[in-house]
XYZ file of C-alpha atoms in Angstrom:
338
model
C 0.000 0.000 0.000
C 0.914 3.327 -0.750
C -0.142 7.041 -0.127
C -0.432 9.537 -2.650
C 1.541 12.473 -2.103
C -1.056 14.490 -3.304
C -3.579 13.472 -0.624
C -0.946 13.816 2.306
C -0.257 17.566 1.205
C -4.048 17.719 1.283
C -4.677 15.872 4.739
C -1.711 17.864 6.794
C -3.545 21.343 5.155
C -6.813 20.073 6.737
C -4.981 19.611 9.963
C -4.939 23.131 11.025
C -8.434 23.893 10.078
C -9.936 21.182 12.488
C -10.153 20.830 16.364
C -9.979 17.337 18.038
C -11.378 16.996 21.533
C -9.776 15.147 24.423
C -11.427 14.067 27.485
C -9.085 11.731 29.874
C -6.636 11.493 32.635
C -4.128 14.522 32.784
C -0.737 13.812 34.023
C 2.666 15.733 34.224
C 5.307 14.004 33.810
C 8.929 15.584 35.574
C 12.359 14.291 34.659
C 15.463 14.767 36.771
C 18.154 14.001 34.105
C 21.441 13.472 35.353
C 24.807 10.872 36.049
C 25.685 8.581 38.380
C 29.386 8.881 39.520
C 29.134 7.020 42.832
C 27.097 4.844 45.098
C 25.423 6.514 48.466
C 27.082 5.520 51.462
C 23.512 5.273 53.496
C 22.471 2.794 50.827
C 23.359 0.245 48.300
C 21.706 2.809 45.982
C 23.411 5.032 42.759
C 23.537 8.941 43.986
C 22.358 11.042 40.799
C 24.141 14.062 40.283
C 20.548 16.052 38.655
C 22.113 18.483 36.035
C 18.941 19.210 34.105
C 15.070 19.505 35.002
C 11.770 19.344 32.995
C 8.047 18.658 32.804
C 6.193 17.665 29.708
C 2.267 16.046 29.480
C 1.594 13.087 30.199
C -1.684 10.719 30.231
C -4.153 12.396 27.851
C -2.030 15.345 28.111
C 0.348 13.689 25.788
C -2.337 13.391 23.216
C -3.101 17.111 23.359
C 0.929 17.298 22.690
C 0.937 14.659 19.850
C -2.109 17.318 18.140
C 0.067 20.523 18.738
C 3.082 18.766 17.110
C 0.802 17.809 14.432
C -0.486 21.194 13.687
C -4.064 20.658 15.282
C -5.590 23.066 17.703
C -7.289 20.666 20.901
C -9.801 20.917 23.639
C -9.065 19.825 26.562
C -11.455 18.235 29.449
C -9.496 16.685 32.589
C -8.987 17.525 36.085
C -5.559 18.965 38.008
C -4.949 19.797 41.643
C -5.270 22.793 43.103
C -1.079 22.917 43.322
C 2.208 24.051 41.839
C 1.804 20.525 39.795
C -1.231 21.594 38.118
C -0.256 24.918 37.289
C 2.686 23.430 35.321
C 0.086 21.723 33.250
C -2.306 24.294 32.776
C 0.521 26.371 31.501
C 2.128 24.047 29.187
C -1.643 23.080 28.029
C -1.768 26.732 27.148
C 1.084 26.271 25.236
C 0.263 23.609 23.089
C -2.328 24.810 20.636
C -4.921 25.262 23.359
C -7.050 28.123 23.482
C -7.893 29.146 27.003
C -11.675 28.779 26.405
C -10.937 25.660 24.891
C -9.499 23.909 28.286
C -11.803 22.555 30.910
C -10.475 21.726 33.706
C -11.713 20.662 36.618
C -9.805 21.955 39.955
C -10.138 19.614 42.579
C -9.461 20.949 46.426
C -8.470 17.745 47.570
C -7.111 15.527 44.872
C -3.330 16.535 43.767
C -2.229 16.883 40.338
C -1.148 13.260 39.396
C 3.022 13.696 39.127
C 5.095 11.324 37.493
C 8.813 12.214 38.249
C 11.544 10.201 36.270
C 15.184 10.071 37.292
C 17.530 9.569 34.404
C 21.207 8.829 34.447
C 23.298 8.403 31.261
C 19.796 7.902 29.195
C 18.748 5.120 31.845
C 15.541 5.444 34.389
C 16.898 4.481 37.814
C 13.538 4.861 39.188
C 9.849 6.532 39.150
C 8.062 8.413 42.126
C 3.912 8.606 41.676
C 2.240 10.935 43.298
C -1.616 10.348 42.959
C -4.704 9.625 44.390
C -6.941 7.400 42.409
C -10.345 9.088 42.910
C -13.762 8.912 40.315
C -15.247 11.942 39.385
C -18.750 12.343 41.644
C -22.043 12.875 39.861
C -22.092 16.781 40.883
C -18.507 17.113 39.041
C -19.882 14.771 36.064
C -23.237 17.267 35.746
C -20.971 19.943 35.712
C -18.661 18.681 33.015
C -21.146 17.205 30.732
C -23.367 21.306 30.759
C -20.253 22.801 28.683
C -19.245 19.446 26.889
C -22.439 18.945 24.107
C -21.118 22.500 22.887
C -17.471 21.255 22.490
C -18.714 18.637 20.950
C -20.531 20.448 18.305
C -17.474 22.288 18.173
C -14.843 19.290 17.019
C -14.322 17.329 14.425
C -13.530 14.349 16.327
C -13.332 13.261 19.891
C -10.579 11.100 21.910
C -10.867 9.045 24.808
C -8.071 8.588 26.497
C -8.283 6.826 29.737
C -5.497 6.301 32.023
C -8.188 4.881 34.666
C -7.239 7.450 37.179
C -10.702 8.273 37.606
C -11.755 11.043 35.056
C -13.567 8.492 33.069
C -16.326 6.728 34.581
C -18.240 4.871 33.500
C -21.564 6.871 33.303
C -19.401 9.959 31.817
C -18.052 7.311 29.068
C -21.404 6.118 28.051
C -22.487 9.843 27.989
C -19.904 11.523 25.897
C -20.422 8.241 23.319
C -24.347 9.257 23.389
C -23.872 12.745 22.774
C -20.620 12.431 20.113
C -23.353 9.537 18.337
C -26.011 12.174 18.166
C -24.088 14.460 16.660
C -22.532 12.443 14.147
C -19.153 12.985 15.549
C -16.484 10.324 15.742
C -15.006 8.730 19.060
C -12.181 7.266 18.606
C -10.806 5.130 22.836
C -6.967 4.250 23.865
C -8.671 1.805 26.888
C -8.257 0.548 30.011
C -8.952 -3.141 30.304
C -11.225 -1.916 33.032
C -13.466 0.031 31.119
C -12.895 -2.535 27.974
C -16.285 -3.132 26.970
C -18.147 0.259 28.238
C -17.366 1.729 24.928
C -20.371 0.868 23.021
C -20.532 1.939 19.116
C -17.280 4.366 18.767
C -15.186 4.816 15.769
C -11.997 2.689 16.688
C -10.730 1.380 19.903
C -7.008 1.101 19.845
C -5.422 -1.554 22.678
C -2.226 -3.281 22.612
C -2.230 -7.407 22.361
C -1.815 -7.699 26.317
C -4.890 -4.989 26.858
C -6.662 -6.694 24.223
C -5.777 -10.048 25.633
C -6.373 -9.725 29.284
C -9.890 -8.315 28.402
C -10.407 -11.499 26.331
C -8.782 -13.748 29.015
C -6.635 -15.421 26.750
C -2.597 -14.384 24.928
C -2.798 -13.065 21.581
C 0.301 -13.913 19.152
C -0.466 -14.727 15.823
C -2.358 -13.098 13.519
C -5.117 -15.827 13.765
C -5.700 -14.596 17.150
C -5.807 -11.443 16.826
C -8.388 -11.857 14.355
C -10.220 -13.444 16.158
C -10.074 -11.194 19.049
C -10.604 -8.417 16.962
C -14.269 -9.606 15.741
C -15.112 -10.944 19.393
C -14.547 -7.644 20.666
C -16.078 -6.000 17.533
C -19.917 -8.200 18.117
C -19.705 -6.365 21.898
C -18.764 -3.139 21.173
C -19.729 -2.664 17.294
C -16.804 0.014 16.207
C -16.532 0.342 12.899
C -13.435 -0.390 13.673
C -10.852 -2.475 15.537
C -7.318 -1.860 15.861
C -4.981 -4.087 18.024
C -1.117 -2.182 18.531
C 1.464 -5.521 18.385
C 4.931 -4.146 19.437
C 7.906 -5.806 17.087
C 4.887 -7.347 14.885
C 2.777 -3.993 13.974
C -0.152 -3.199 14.312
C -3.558 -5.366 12.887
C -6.631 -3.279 11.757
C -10.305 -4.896 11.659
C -13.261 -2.762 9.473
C -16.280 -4.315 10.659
C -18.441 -3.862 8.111
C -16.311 -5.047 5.255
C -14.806 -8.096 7.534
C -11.650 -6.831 6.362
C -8.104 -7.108 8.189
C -5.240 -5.261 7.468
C -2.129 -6.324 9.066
C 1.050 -3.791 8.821
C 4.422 -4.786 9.904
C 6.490 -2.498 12.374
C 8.654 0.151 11.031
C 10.767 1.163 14.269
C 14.359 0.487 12.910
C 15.649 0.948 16.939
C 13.403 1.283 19.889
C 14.774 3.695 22.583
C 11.883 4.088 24.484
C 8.426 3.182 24.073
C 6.545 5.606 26.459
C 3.515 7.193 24.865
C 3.843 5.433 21.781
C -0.096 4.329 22.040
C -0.726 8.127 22.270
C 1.026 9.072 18.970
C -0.617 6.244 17.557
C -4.391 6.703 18.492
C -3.505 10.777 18.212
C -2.110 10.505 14.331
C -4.976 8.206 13.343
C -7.513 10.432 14.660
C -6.337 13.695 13.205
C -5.949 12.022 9.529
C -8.892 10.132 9.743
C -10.680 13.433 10.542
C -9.465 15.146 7.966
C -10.195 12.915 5.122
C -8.044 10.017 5.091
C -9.436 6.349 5.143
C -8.894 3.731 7.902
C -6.267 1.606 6.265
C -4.787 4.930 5.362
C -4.793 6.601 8.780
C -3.646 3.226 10.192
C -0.147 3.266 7.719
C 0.567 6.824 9.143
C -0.377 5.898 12.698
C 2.089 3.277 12.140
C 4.616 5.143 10.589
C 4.368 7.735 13.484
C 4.921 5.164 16.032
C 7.499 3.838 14.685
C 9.293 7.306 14.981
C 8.356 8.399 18.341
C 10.145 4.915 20.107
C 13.261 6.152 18.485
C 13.058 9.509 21.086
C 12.925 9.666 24.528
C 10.093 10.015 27.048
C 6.716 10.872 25.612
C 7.511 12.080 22.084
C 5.480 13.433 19.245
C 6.407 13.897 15.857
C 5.752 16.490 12.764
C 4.209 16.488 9.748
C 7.671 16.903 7.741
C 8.746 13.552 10.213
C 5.852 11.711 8.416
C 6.233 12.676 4.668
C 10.214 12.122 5.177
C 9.679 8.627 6.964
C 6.927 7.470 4.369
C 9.287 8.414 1.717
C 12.395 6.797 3.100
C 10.003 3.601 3.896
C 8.671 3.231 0.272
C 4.852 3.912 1.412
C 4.553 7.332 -0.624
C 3.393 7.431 -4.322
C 5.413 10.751 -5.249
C 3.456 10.587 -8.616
C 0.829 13.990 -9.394
């Protein structure tokens, strides 16, 4: 398969001219990035010597960074902490193609921003520190949410679910923002939590990896046999139009329902260096092309493509338009013929 240039020119000029919404878990992610020159003497631990600092998104965050990178203004619904944490991310939300009436956040008094701090030494994570209280949202703070949401709604061109199962998504707010995105004729695309796996009743796409996929099923999922068949098991309870299982070294393997087609496309990652938000990029590139006139199988190549780029990059990437056209170029999947 390959993709006209013509029609990529056309799809990344759409990009700017739509808005994708995206409701989930917001997260900021810290690194302390430093070496390790010694071992502390109170502990048979590595001391890092911290010589540089910073805080990116994380969660569904990192899909509203994945849009920005891609040229594509987002709304944002979540909720943050009344705290030095959640100002981080409101300002570096601000900063990623997010209009201020555009984010919706929810400030909770007595939850904390969720903060995920990495320490790095010589491009290695020694070790993680979580700080977060698991939490669902309580019907006042769902009523709330959903009085501004059926205007966003109207507003986008799609919508993306990305659930982190931190509480932000329950399950009555899931079923509602499927109902009203239905009703308006808007697609939903879900990145899932096994969870939550079947609550997402007649969306677009739901895009899990093979374990996600598998430990909602019950059973492993290797070859592509089996994820076939998982893909139209899970397609008769949920009816998507579409099914799309992430497989790590193998690709990904993409189900249309209505045709009873597969598609099955081999990875493209020539070294992984980290894979951290790759399911982001991948369910945030499909999304935006899809929306903006691209096909499934299409959509699916460049989602591909795009992942295979971001694992190459540390921490939660994103990649660029020019990233795309150069790496379906380099990979043979662009038809450079007018």
């Amino acid at each position: 398969m390959k993709i006209k240039k013509s029609l990529l020119h056309q799809t990344f000029a759409k990009l700017s001219q739509i808005k994708v919404l995206v409701i989930g878990d917001l997260i900021l992610d810290e690194y302390l990035i430093g070496s390790v020159e010694r071992i502390s003497p109170e502990a048979p631990v590595p001391v890092v010597w911290v010589r540089n600092e910073k805080q990116t998104l994380g969660g569904s965050g990192n899909v509203v960074q994945n849009l920005s990178s891609l040229g594509v203004h987002g709304i944002v619904y979540g909720r943050i902490g009344n705290d030095k944490a959640g100002e981080s991310l409101e300002r570096i939300l601000l900063s990623n193609s997010v209009a201020k009436e555009d984010l919706v956040l929810l400030k909770s008094k007595t939850l904390p921003t969720i903060l995920k701090t990495r320490i790095i030494a010589s491009h290695q994570q020694v070790c993680r520190v979580d700080r977060e209280e698991i939490v669902p949202l309580t019907e006042a703070e769902e009523a709330t949410i959903l009085e501004t949401l059926k205007q966003k709604i109207k507003e986008s061109s799609a919508v993306i679910l990305s659930d982190y199962d931190k509480g932000y998504l329950t399950r009555s707010l899931i079923q509602s923002v499927i109902s009203l995105c239905n009703a308006e004729e808007k697609i939903v695309t879900v990145d899932p939590q096994v969870s939550h796996f079947f609550l997402y009743q007649n969306i677009h796409i739901m895009t899990p990896n093979h374990h996600e996929a598998g430990k909602a099923l019950g059973k492993k999922l290797a070859s592509d046999s089996e994820i076939e068949s998982a893909c139209r098991e899970i397609s008769e309870r949920i009816t998507p139009d579409a099914m799309m299982i992430t497989r790590g070294e193998k690709g990904m393997s993409i189900y249309e329902r209505k045709t009873n087609t597969f598609y099955h496309i081999p990875t493209v990652a020539k070294e992984v260096f980290d894979v951290t938000g790759a399911g982001d990029t991948v369910i945030t590139t499909y999304t935006a092309f899809v929306a903006s006139g691209m096909s499934i199988k299409e959509a699916a190549l460049v989602s591909n493509v795009s992942a295979g780029i971001v694992v190459g990059k540390l921490g939660a990437a994103t990649v660029t338009q020019p990233e795309i056209e150069d790496a379906l170029r380099t990979l043979g999947y662009l038809d450079e013929e007018v």
